[in-house]
Amino acid sequence: MDGMSKAEVDAVERAALGAGPKRPRDAATLILLDRQDGAPRVLMGRRHMRHAFMPGKFVFPGGRTDPADSRIPAATPLHPEEEARLTAHAGKVGPARARAIALSAIRETYEEAGLLIGRQTSFSTAKRDWQGFAEHGVAPSLEAMRFIARAITPPGRVRRYDTRFLAAWRSDVALELPEGGPTNELEELVWLPLAEARQADIAAITRTVLVELEQRLAHDPLLRPGGGEVPFYRMIGKTFVRETL
């Protein structure tokens, strides 16, 4: 769909998806934090202007969840308290789906930023999207993942996502590829102080999550498992509400 305007892409997707309300799809995004130089900084990248979804906006690495990611072997599992939160208030979500969401965030961070979160050890899989981990000898690890927020795109949008915002520390990255990731979805990858990130060209929900994260870090600077509230943003009727998980 390169070269198409947002309106043209939306028209194509409406024709493909049909009329009526669109069900939000699982998505995962990773807020990667660096605390080596004092105040935490966050990794963000700018989406290319040719993208129909949030063109030119700064975003965290992330994308649509692949259910098959649940079958990828991991060096360590999700912390039980983080798994419990990922499955809360989400309908029929079991451990496999929660695992897929977390692993998708790790995969997308590799694909878009060239950062492999995990442990240096032998790793093999037949799944094409994970061959970079196999080639570099990194097994993805889930123990460092922290559930920060959840947000569902309001009804009426062509693209609707049920997004889980997860966080990890840069120290959890086993390997940083100097050439970046294999996709070209993000450009201008930068590490920004949280206050500066809030002033960047970002979506409203991204800014809201950054504010929530800053408040959580003020009370829980290590992001302990199960620590702090996990806000959940969604539309109920015509009202955009904030709940906690």
CSV table of C-alpha atoms in Angstrom, one decimal:
chain,number,residue,atom,x,y,z
A,1,MET,CA,0.0,0.0,0.0
A,2,ASP,CA,3.0,2.3,-0.4
A,3,GLY,CA,2.1,5.5,-2.2
A,4,MET,CA,-1.5,5.4,-1.2
A,5,SER,CA,-3.1,8.2,0.8
A,6,LYS,CA,-4.7,7.5,4.2
A,7,ALA,CA,-8.2,7.9,2.7
A,8,GLU,CA,-7.4,5.4,-0.1
A,9,VAL,CA,-6.0,2.9,2.3
A,10,ASP,CA,-9.0,3.3,4.6
A,11,ALA,CA,-11.3,2.7,1.6
A,12,VAL,CA,-9.5,-0.5,0.6
A,13,GLU,CA,-9.7,-1.8,4.2
A,14,ARG,CA,-13.4,-0.9,4.5
A,15,ALA,CA,-14.1,-2.9,1.3
A,16,ALA,CA,-12.1,-5.8,2.6
A,17,LEU,CA,-13.5,-5.9,6.1
A,18,GLY,CA,-17.1,-5.1,5.2
A,19,ALA,CA,-19.6,-2.9,6.9
A,20,GLY,CA,-20.4,-2.8,10.6
A,21,PRO,CA,-18.3,-2.4,13.7
A,22,LYS,CA,-14.7,-3.6,13.6
A,23,ARG,CA,-13.5,-5.9,16.4
A,24,PRO,CA,-10.3,-4.6,17.9
A,25,ARG,CA,-7.2,-6.8,17.3
A,26,ASP,CA,-4.7,-7.7,19.9
A,27,ALA,CA,-1.6,-5.5,19.7
A,28,ALA,CA,1.5,-5.1,21.9
A,29,THR,CA,4.0,-2.2,22.2
A,30,LEU,CA,7.2,-2.0,24.3
A,31,ILE,CA,8.3,0.9,26.3
A,32,LEU,CA,12.0,0.4,26.6
A,33,LEU,CA,13.6,2.4,29.4
A,34,ASP,CA,17.3,3.3,29.9
A,35,ARG,CA,18.3,4.5,33.4
A,36,GLN,CA,22.1,4.5,33.0
A,37,ASP,CA,22.5,8.3,32.9
A,38,GLY,CA,20.2,9.2,35.8
A,39,ALA,CA,16.7,10.1,34.9
A,40,PRO,CA,15.0,7.4,32.7
A,41,ARG,CA,14.9,7.8,29.0
A,42,VAL,CA,12.5,6.0,26.6
A,43,LEU,CA,13.1,4.6,23.1
A,44,MET,CA,10.8,6.1,20.4
A,45,GLY,CA,10.9,6.1,16.7
A,46,ARG,CA,9.1,8.2,14.0
A,47,ARG,CA,6.7,6.4,11.7
A,48,HIS,CA,7.2,7.0,8.0
A,49,MET,CA,4.9,9.6,6.4
A,50,ARG,CA,3.7,7.0,3.9
A,51,HIS,CA,2.1,5.0,6.6
A,52,ALA,CA,-1.7,5.3,6.8
A,53,PHE,CA,-1.7,4.6,10.6
A,54,MET,CA,-0.3,7.5,12.6
A,55,PRO,CA,2.1,8.8,9.8
A,56,GLY,CA,4.9,10.9,11.1
A,57,LYS,CA,4.1,10.3,14.8
A,58,PHE,CA,6.7,9.2,17.3
A,59,VAL,CA,5.7,5.8,18.8
A,60,PHE,CA,7.1,2.9,20.8
A,61,PRO,CA,8.1,-0.2,18.9
A,62,GLY,CA,5.1,-2.5,18.5
A,63,GLY,CA,2.4,-3.9,16.3
A,64,ARG,CA,-0.3,-6.5,15.9
A,65,THR,CA,0.0,-9.6,18.0
A,66,ASP,CA,0.7,-12.9,16.2
A,67,PRO,CA,-1.1,-15.7,18.1
A,68,ALA,CA,1.6,-18.1,16.8
A,69,ASP,CA,4.1,-16.3,19.0
A,70,SER,CA,2.7,-18.1,22.0
A,71,ARG,CA,4.5,-21.2,20.7
A,72,ILE,CA,7.9,-19.6,20.6
A,73,PRO,CA,10.2,-21.1,23.3
A,74,ALA,CA,11.4,-18.5,25.8
A,75,ALA,CA,14.3,-18.5,28.2
A,76,THR,CA,12.1,-17.4,31.1
A,77,PRO,CA,8.4,-17.1,31.6
A,78,LEU,CA,6.2,-14.1,32.5
A,79,HIS,CA,6.2,-13.3,36.2
A,80,PRO,CA,2.9,-14.8,37.6
A,81,GLU,CA,1.7,-11.4,38.7
A,82,GLU,CA,2.3,-9.8,35.3
A,83,GLU,CA,0.6,-12.8,33.6
A,84,ALA,CA,-2.4,-12.4,35.9
A,85,ARG,CA,-2.8,-8.8,35.0
A,86,LEU,CA,-2.5,-9.4,31.3
A,87,THR,CA,-5.4,-11.9,31.5
A,88,ALA,CA,-7.6,-9.7,33.7
A,89,HIS,CA,-10.7,-8.0,32.3
A,90,ALA,CA,-10.0,-9.4,28.8
A,91,GLY,CA,-12.6,-12.0,28.1
A,92,LYS,CA,-11.3,-15.4,27.1
A,93,VAL,CA,-7.6,-14.6,27.6
A,94,GLY,CA,-5.5,-17.5,29.0
A,95,PRO,CA,-1.8,-17.8,29.6
A,96,ALA,CA,-1.1,-18.7,25.9
A,97,ARG,CA,-2.6,-15.4,24.7
A,98,ALA,CA,-0.9,-13.4,27.4
A,99,ARG,CA,2.4,-15.0,26.4
A,100,ALA,CA,1.8,-14.2,22.7
A,101,ILE,CA,1.2,-10.6,23.5
A,102,ALA,CA,4.4,-10.3,25.5
A,103,LEU,CA,6.5,-12.2,22.9
A,104,SER,CA,5.0,-10.0,20.1
A,105,ALA,CA,6.3,-6.9,21.8
A,106,ILE,CA,9.7,-8.4,22.0
A,107,ARG,CA,9.6,-9.5,18.3
A,108,GLU,CA,8.4,-6.1,17.1
A,109,THR,CA,11.2,-4.4,19.1
A,110,TYR,CA,13.7,-6.5,17.2
A,111,GLU,CA,12.1,-6.0,13.8
A,112,GLU,CA,11.7,-2.2,14.2
A,113,ALA,CA,14.7,-1.2,16.4
A,114,GLY,CA,17.2,-4.1,16.1
A,115,LEU,CA,17.1,-4.8,19.9
A,116,LEU,CA,17.0,-8.4,21.0
A,117,ILE,CA,15.5,-8.8,24.5
A,118,GLY,CA,16.5,-12.1,26.1
A,119,ARG,CA,19.5,-14.2,27.0
A,120,GLN,CA,22.6,-15.2,24.9
A,121,THR,CA,22.1,-18.9,24.4
A,122,SER,CA,21.3,-21.4,21.7
A,123,PHE,CA,17.9,-20.8,20.2
A,124,SER,CA,16.1,-22.4,17.3
A,125,THR,CA,12.7,-22.1,15.7
A,126,ALA,CA,11.1,-22.8,12.3
A,127,LYS,CA,9.1,-19.5,12.5
A,128,ARG,CA,10.5,-17.0,10.0
A,129,ASP,CA,9.8,-13.9,12.0
A,130,TRP,CA,12.1,-15.2,14.8
A,131,GLN,CA,15.1,-16.2,12.7
A,132,GLY,CA,17.0,-13.1,13.8
A,133,PHE,CA,17.0,-14.4,17.4
A,134,ALA,CA,18.3,-17.8,16.1
A,135,GLU,CA,21.0,-16.3,14.0
A,136,HIS,CA,22.3,-14.2,16.8
A,137,GLY,CA,22.0,-16.8,19.5
A,138,VAL,CA,19.4,-15.0,21.7
A,139,ALA,CA,16.5,-16.7,23.4
A,140,PRO,CA,13.7,-14.3,24.1
A,141,SER,CA,13.0,-13.8,27.9
A,142,LEU,CA,9.8,-12.7,29.5
A,143,GLU,CA,10.7,-12.3,33.1
A,144,ALA,CA,11.6,-8.6,32.7
A,145,MET,CA,8.3,-7.6,31.0
A,146,ARG,CA,6.0,-5.3,33.0
A,147,PHE,CA,2.4,-4.5,32.1
A,148,ILE,CA,2.0,-0.7,32.2
A,149,ALA,CA,-1.3,0.1,30.5
A,150,ARG,CA,-4.0,-1.1,28.2
A,151,ALA,CA,-6.1,0.9,25.6
A,152,ILE,CA,-8.7,0.0,23.1
A,153,THR,CA,-9.2,2.1,20.0
A,154,PRO,CA,-12.6,3.8,20.1
A,155,PRO,CA,-15.4,2.4,17.8
A,156,GLY,CA,-15.8,3.9,14.4
A,157,ARG,CA,-12.1,3.7,13.4
A,158,VAL,CA,-11.1,1.6,10.4
A,159,ARG,CA,-8.2,0.2,12.4
A,160,ARG,CA,-9.0,-0.8,16.0
A,161,TYR,CA,-6.5,-2.3,18.4
A,162,ASP,CA,-6.6,-3.7,21.9
A,163,THR,CA,-3.1,-2.6,22.8
A,164,ARG,CA,-1.1,-3.7,25.8
A,165,PHE,CA,1.7,-1.3,26.7
A,166,LEU,CA,4.6,-3.3,28.2
A,167,ALA,CA,7.9,-2.0,29.6
A,168,ALA,CA,11.4,-3.4,30.1
A,169,TRP,CA,14.8,-1.9,30.8
A,170,ARG,CA,17.6,-1.5,28.2
A,171,SER,CA,19.8,-3.7,30.5
A,172,ASP,CA,17.4,-6.6,29.5
A,173,VAL,CA,18.6,-6.3,25.9
A,174,ALA,CA,21.0,-9.1,25.1
A,175,LEU,CA,22.1,-7.6,21.7
A,176,GLU,CA,21.8,-4.3,19.9
A,177,LEU,CA,22.2,-4.5,16.2
A,178,PRO,CA,24.1,-1.4,14.9
A,179,GLU,CA,22.2,-1.6,11.5
A,180,GLY,CA,18.8,-1.6,13.3
A,181,GLY,CA,16.0,-4.0,12.6
A,182,PRO,CA,15.0,-5.8,9.4
A,183,THR,CA,11.9,-3.6,8.7
A,184,ASN,CA,11.8,0.1,7.8
A,185,GLU,CA,8.7,1.0,9.8
A,186,LEU,CA,10.5,3.4,12.1
A,187,GLU,CA,13.0,6.1,11.5
A,188,GLU,CA,14.8,8.6,13.7
A,189,LEU,CA,15.1,6.1,16.6
A,190,VAL,CA,15.9,8.2,19.7
A,191,TRP,CA,16.2,7.9,23.4
A,192,LEU,CA,14.3,10.7,25.0
A,193,PRO,CA,13.8,11.8,28.7
A,194,LEU,CA,10.2,11.2,29.7
A,195,ALA,CA,9.4,14.9,29.9
A,196,GLU,CA,10.8,15.5,26.4
A,197,ALA,CA,9.0,12.5,25.0
A,198,ARG,CA,5.7,13.9,26.2
A,199,GLN,CA,6.4,17.0,24.2
A,200,ALA,CA,7.2,15.1,21.0
A,201,ASP,CA,4.7,14.6,18.1
A,202,ILE,CA,2.9,11.7,19.6
A,203,ALA,CA,-0.7,10.4,19.8
A,204,ALA,CA,-2.9,11.5,22.7
A,205,ILE,CA,-3.0,7.9,24.2
A,206,THR,CA,0.9,7.7,24.0
A,207,ARG,CA,1.1,11.0,26.0
A,208,THR,CA,-1.4,9.7,28.5
A,209,VAL,CA,0.6,6.4,29.0
A,210,LEU,CA,3.8,8.4,29.4
A,211,VAL,CA,2.2,10.4,32.2
A,212,GLU,CA,1.0,7.2,33.9
A,213,LEU,CA,4.5,5.7,33.6
A,214,GLU,CA,6.2,8.7,35.0
A,215,GLN,CA,3.9,8.6,38.1
A,216,ARG,CA,4.5,4.9,38.5
A,217,LEU,CA,8.2,5.3,38.3
A,218,ALA,CA,8.0,8.0,41.0
A,219,HIS,CA,6.6,5.5,43.4
A,220,ASP,CA,8.2,2.3,42.0
A,221,PRO,CA,11.5,3.3,40.3
A,222,LEU,CA,12.4,-0.4,39.8
A,223,LEU,CA,9.1,-1.4,38.2
A,224,ARG,CA,8.6,-4.3,40.6
A,225,PRO,CA,6.5,-7.3,39.4
A,226,GLY,CA,2.8,-6.5,40.3
A,227,GLY,CA,3.7,-3.0,41.5
A,228,GLY,CA,1.5,0.0,40.8
A,229,GLU,CA,-1.8,0.4,39.0
A,230,VAL,CA,-2.4,-0.7,35.4
A,231,PRO,CA,-4.8,1.7,33.8
A,232,PHE,CA,-7.2,0.5,31.2
A,233,TYR,CA,-8.6,3.0,28.7
A,234,ARG,CA,-11.7,2.3,26.6
A,235,MET,CA,-15.0,3.7,25.4
A,236,ILE,CA,-18.2,2.7,27.3
A,237,GLY,CA,-21.1,4.1,25.5
A,238,LYS,CA,-20.0,7.6,24.5
A,239,THR,CA,-17.6,8.1,27.4
A,240,PHE,CA,-13.9,7.5,27.3
A,241,VAL,CA,-13.2,5.9,30.7
A,242,ARG,CA,-10.1,5.0,32.8
A,243,GLU,CA,-10.3,1.8,34.8
A,244,THR,CA,-7.6,-0.2,36.6
A,245,LEU,CA,-6.6,-3.8,36.3
